[in-house]
PDB file of C-alpha atoms in Angstrom:
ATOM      1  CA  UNK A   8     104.005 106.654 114.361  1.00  0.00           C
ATOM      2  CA  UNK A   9     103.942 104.197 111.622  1.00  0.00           C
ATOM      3  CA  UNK A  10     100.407 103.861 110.105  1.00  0.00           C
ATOM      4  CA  UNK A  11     100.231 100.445 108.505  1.00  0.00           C
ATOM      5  CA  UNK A  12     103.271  97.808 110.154  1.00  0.00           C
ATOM      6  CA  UNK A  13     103.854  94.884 108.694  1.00  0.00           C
ATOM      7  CA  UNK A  14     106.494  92.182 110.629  1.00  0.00           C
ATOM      8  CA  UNK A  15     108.850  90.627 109.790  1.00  0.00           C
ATOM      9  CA  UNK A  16     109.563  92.580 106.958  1.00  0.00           C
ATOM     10  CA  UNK A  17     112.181  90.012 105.491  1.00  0.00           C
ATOM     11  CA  UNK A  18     111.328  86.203 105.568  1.00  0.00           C
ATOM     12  CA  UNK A  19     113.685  83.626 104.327  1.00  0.00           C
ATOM     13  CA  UNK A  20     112.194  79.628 104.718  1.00  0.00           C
ATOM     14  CA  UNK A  21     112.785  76.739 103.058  1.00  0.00           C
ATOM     15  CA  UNK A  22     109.825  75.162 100.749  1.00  0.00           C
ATOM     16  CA  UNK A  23     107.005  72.930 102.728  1.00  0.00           C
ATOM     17  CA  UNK A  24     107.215  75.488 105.947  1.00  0.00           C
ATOM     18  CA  UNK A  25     104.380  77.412 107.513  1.00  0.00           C
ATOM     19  CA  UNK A  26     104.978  80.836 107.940  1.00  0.00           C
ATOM     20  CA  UNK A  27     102.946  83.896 109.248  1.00  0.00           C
ATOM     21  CA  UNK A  28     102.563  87.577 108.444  1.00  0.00           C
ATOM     22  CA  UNK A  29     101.257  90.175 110.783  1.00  0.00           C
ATOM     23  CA  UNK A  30      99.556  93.649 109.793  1.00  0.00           C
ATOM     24  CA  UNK A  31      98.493  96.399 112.052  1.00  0.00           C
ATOM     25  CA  UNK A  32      97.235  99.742 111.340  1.00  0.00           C
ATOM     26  CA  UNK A  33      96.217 102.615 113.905  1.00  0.00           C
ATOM     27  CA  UNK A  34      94.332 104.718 110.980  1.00  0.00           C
ATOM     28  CA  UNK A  35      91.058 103.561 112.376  1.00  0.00           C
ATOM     29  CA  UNK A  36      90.267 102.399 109.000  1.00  0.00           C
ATOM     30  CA  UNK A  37      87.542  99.816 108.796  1.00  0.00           C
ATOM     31  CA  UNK A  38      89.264  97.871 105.651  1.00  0.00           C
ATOM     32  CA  UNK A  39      92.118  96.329 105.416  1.00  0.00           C
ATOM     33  CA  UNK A  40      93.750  94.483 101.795  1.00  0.00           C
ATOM     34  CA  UNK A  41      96.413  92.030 101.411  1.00  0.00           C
ATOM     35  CA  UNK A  42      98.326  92.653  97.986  1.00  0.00           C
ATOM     36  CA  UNK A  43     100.807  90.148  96.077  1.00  0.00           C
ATOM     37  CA  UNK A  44     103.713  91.684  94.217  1.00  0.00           C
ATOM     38  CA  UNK A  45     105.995  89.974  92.287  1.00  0.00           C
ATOM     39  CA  UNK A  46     109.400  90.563  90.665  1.00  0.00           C
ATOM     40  CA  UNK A  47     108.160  92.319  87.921  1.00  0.00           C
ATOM     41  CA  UNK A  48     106.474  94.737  90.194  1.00  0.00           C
ATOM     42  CA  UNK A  49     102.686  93.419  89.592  1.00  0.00           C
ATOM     43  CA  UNK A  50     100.615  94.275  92.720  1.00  0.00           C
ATOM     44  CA  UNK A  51      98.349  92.042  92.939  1.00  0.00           C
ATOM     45  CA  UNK A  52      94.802  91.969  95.638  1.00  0.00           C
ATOM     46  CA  UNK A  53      94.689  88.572  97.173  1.00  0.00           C
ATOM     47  CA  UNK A  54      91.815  89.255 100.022  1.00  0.00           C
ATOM     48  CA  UNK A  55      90.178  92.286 101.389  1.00  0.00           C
ATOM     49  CA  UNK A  56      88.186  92.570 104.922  1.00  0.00           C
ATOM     50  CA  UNK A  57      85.700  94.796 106.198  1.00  0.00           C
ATOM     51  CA  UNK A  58      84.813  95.166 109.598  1.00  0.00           C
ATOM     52  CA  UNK A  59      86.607  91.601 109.653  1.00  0.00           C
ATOM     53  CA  UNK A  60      84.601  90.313 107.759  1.00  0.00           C
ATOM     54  CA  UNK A  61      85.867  88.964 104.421  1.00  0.00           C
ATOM     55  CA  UNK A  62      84.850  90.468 101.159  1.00  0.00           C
ATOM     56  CA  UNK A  63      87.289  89.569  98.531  1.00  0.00           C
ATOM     57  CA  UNK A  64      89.193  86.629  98.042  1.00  0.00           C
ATOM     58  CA  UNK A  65      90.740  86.376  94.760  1.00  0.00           C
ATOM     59  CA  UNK A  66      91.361  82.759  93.710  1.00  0.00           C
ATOM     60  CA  UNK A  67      94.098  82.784  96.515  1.00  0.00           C
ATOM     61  CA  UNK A  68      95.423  78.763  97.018  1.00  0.00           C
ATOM     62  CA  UNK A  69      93.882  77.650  99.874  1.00  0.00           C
ATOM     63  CA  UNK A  70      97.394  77.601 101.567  1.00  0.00           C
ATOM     64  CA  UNK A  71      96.629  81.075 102.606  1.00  0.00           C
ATOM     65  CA  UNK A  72      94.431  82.013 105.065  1.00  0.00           C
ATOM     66  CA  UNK A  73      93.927  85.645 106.389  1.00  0.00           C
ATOM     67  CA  UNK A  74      92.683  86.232 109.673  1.00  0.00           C
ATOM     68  CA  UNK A  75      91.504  89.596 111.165  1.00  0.00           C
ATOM     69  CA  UNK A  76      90.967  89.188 115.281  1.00  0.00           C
ATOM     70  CA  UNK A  77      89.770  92.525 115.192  1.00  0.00           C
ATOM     71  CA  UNK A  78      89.118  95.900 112.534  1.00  0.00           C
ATOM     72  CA  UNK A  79      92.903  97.409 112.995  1.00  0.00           C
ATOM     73  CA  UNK A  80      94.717  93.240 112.815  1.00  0.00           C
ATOM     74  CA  UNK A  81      94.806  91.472 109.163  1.00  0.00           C
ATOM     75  CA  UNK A  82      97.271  88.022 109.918  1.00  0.00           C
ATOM     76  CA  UNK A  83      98.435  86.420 106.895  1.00  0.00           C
ATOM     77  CA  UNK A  84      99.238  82.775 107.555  1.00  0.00           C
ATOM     78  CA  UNK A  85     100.625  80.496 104.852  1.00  0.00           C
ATOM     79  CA  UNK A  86     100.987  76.956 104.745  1.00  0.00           C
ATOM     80  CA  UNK A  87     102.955  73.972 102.935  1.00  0.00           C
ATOM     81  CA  UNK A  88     105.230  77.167 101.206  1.00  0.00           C
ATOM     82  CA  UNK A  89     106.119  76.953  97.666  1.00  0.00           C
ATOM     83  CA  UNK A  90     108.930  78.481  95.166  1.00  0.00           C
ATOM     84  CA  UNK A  91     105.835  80.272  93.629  1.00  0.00           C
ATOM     85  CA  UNK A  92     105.156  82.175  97.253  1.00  0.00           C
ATOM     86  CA  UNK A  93     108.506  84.222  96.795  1.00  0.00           C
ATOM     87  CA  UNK A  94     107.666  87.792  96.457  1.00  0.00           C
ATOM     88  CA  UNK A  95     106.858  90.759  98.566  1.00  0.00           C
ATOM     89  CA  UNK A  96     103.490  90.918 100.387  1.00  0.00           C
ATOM     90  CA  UNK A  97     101.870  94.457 100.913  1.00  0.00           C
ATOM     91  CA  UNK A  98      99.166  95.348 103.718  1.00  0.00           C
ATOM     92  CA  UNK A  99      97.146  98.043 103.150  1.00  0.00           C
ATOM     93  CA  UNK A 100      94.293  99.679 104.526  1.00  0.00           C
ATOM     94  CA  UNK A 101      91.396 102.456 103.911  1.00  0.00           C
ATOM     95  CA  UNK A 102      87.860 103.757 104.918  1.00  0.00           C
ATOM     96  CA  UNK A 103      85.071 103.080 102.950  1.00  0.00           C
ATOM     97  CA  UNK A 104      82.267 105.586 103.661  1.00  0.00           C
ATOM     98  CA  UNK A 105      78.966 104.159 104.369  1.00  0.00           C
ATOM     99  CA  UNK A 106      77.237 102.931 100.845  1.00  0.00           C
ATOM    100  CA  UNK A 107      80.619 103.503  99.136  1.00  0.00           C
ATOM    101  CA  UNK A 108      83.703 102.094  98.386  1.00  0.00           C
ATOM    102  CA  UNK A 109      86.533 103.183  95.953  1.00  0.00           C
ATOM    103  CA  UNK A 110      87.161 106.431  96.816  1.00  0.00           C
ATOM    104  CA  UNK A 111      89.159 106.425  99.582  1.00  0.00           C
ATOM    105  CA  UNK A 112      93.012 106.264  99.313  1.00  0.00           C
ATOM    106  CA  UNK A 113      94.561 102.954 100.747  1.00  0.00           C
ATOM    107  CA  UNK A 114      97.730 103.260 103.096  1.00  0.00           C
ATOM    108  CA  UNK A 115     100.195 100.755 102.849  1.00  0.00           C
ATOM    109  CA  UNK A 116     102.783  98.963 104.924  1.00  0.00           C
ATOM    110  CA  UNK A 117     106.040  98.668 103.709  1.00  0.00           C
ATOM    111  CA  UNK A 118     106.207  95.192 102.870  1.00  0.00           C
ATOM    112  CA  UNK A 119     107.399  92.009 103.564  1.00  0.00           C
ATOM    113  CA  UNK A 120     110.089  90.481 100.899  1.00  0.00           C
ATOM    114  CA  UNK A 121     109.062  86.336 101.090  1.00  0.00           C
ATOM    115  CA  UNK A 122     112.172  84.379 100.176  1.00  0.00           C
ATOM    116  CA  UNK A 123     111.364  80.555  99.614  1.00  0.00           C
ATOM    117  CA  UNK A 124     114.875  78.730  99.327  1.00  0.00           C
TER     118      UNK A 124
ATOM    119  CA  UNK B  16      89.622  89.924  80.838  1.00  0.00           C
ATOM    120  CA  UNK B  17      90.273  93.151  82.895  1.00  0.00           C
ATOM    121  CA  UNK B  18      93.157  94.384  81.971  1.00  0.00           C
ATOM    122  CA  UNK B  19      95.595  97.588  82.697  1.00  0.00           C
ATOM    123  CA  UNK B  20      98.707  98.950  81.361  1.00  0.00           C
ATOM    124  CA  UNK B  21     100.898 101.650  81.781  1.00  0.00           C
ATOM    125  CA  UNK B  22     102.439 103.399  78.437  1.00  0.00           C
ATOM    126  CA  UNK B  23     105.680 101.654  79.091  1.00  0.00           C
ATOM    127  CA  UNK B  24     108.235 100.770  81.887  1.00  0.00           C
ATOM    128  CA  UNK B  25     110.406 103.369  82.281  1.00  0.00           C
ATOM    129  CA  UNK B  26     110.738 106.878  81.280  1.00  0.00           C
ATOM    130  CA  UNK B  27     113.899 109.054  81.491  1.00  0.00           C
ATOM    131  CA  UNK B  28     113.427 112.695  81.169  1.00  0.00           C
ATOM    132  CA  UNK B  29     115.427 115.701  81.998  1.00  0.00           C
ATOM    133  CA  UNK B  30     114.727 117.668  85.248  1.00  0.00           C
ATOM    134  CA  UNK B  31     112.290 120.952  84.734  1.00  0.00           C
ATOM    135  CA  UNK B  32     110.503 119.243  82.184  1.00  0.00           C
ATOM    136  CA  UNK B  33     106.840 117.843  82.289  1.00  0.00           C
ATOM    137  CA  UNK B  34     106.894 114.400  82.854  1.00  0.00           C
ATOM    138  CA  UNK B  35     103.171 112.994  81.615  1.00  0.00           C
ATOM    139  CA  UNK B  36     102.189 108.908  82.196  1.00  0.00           C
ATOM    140  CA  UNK B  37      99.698 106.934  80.787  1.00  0.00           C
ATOM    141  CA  UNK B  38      97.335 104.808  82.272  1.00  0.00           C
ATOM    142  CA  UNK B  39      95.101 102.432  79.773  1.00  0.00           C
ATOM    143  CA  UNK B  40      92.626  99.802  80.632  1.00  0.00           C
ATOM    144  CA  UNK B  41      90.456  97.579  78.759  1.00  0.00           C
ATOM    145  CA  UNK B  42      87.492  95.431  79.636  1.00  0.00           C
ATOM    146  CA  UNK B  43      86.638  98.120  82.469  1.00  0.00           C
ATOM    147  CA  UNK B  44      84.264 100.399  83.924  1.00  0.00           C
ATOM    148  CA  UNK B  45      86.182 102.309  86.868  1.00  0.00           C
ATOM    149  CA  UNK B  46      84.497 104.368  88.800  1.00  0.00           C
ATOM    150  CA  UNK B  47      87.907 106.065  90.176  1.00  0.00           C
ATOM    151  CA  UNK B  48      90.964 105.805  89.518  1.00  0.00           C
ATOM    152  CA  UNK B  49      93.863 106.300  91.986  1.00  0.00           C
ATOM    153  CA  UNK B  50      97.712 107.204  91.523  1.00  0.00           C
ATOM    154  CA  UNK B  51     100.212 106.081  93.574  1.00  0.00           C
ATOM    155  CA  UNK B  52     103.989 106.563  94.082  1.00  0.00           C
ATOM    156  CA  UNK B  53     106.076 103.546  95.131  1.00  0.00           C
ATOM    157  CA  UNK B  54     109.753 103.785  96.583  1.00  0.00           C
ATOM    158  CA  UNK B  55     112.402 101.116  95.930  1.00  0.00           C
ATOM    159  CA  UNK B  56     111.678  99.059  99.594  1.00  0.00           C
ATOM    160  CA  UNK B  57     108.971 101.260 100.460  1.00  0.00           C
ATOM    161  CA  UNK B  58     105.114 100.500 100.072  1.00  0.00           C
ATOM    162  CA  UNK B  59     102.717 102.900  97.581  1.00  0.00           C
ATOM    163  CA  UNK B  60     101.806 106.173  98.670  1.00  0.00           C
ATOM    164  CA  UNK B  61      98.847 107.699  97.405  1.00  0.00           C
ATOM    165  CA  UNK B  62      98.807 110.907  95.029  1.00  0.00           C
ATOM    166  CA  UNK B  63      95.560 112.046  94.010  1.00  0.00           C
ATOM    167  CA  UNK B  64      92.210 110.345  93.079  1.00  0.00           C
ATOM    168  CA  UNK B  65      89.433 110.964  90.190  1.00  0.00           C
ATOM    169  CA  UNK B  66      86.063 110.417  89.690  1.00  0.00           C
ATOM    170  CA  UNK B  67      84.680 108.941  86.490  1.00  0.00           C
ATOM    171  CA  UNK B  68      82.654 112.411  86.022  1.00  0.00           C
ATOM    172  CA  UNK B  69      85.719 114.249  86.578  1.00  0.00           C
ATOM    173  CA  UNK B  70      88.210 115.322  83.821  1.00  0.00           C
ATOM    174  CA  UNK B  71      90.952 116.570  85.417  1.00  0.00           C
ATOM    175  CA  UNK B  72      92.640 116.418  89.166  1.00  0.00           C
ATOM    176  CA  UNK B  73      95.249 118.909  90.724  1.00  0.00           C
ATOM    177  CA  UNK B  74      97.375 118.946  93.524  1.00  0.00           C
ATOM    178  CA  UNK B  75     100.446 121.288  93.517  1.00  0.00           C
ATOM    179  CA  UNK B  76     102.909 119.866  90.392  1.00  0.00           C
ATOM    180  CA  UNK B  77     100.494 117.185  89.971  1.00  0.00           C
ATOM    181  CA  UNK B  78      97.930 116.986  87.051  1.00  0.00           C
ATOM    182  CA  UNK B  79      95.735 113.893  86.415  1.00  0.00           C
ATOM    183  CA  UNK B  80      93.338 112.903  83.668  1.00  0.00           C
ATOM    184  CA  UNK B  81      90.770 110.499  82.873  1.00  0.00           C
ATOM    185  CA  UNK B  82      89.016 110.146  79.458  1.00  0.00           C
ATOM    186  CA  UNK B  83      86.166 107.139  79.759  1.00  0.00           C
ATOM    187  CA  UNK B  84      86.135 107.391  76.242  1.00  0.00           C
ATOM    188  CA  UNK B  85      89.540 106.626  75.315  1.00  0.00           C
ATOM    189  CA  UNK B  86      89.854 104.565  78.580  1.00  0.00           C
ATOM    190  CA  UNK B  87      92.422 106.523  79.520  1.00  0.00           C
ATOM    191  CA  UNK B  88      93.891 108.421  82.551  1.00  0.00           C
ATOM    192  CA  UNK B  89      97.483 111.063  81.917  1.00  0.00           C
ATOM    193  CA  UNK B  90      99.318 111.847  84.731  1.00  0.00           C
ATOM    194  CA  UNK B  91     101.580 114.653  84.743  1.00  0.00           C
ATOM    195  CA  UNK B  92     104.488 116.254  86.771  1.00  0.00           C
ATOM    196  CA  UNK B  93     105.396 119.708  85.901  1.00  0.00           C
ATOM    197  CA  UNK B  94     108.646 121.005  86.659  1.00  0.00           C
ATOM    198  CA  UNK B  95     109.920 117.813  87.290  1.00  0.00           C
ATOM    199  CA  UNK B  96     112.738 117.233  90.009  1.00  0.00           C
ATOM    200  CA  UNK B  97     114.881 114.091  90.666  1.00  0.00           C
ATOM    201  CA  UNK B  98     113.657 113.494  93.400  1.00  0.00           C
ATOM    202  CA  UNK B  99     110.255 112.753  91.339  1.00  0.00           C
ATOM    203  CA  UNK B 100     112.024 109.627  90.512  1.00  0.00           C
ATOM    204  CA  UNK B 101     110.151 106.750  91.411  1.00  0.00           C
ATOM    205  CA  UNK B 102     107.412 104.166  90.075  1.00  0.00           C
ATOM    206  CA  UNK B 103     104.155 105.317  89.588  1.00  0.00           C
ATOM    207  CA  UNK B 104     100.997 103.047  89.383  1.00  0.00           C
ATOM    208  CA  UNK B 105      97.052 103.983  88.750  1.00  0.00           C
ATOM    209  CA  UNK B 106      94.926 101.675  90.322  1.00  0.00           C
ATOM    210  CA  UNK B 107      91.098 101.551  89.266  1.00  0.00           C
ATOM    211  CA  UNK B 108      88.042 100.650  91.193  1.00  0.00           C
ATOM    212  CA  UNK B 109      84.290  99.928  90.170  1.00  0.00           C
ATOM    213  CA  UNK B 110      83.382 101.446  93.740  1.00  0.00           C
ATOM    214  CA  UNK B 111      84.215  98.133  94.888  1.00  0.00           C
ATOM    215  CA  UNK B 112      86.184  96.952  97.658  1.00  0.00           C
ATOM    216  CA  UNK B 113      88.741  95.408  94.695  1.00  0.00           C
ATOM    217  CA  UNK B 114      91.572  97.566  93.581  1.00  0.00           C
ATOM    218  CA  UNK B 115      93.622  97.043  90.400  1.00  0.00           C
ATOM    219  CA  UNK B 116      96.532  98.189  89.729  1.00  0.00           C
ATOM    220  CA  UNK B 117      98.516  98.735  86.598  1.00  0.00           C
ATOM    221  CA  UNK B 118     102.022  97.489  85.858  1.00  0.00           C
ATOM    222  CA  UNK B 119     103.460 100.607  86.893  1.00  0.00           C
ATOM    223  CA  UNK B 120     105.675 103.489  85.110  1.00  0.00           C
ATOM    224  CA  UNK B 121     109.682 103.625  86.448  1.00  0.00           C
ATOM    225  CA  UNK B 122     109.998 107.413  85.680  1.00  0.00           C
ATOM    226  CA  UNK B 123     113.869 108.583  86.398  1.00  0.00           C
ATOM    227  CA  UNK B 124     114.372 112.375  86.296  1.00  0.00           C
ATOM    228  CA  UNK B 125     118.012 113.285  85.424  1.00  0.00           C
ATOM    229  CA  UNK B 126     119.825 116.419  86.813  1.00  0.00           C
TER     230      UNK B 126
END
């Protein structure tokens, strides 16, 4: 059973499209993180959500908008799609123990590689 | 700015040997700090995790360090195997819900 899915896990899509990413996990974890990493291997934290609720959102273009229907579902949705967008996206998610957070490992999915032609 | 790097981008060393990797960070008060090993294609799996009171971390060939006064966490892999070979990254949290990660070590091991 795969812990943290991501689909599709390869998107090719020509500049100005919409396009959508979908992340599930079945860890029971109440957090869940989208990560950024580009072609020289940077991962980078875009948003985090608790409990769907959001928590982090860091300076992400306002072409990209999460959305968690429920604590094991983090949605990616991106709009107007630039050159800039190619990379590969990483969900991940983790517990956070009540009053702490940090010290739990995070699980990630495997990625989906964003082409923008 | 924060601000984390990895001693340097890729490391070649021959198997048996101890393979050791440096995390560095500036601007930064972590309180853990995570390593994780990534796959080409493959998302990052976590290793081990320390606690800023902690010195050292163990977990069967696995040996991690963190020095708050030199800002500074080793990681090392004893007896290293090629299958070892991979990229390693530390990530670092203020007990946050933010995780940063460094640029990441490509460490090869060669039979």
């Amino acid at each position: 059973d795969t812990a943290v899915s991501q689909t599709p896990k390869y998107l090719v899509t020509q500049m100005g499209n919409d396009k959508s990413i979908k992340c599930e996990q079945n860890l029971g974890h109440d957090t869940m993180y989208w990560y950024k990493q580009d072609s020289k291997k940077f991962l980078k934290i875009m948003f985090s959500y608790n409990n769907k609720e959001l928590i982090i959102n860091e300076t992400v273009p306002n072409r990209f908008s999460p959305k968690s229907p429920d604590k094991a579902h983090l949605n990616l949705h991106i709009n107007s799609l630039e050159l800039g967008d190619s990379a590969v996206y990483f969900c991940a998610s983790s517990q956070t123990s009540p009053g702490q957070t940090g010290n739990q490992p995070q699980h990630f999915g495997d990625g989906t590689r964003l082409s923008i032609l | 700015s924060q601000k984390i790097e990895q001693n340097s981008e890729a490391l070649n060393i021959q198997e048996g040997k101890t393979a050791t990797l440096t995390c560095n960070y500036t601007n930064y008060s972590p309180a853990y700090l995570q390593w994780y090993r990534q796959d080409p294609g493959r998302g990052p799996v976590f290793l081990l995790l320390i606690r800023e009171n902690e010195k050292e971390k163990r977990k069967e060939r696995l040996k991690v360090t963190f020095d708050t006064t030199l800002k500074q966490s080793l990681f090392h892999i004893t007896a290293s195997q090629p299958a070892d070979s991979a990229t390693y990254l530390c990530a670092l949290t203020s007990g946050t819900y933010k995780y940063i990660f460094g640029t990441g070590t490509r460490l090869k091991v060669l039979a």
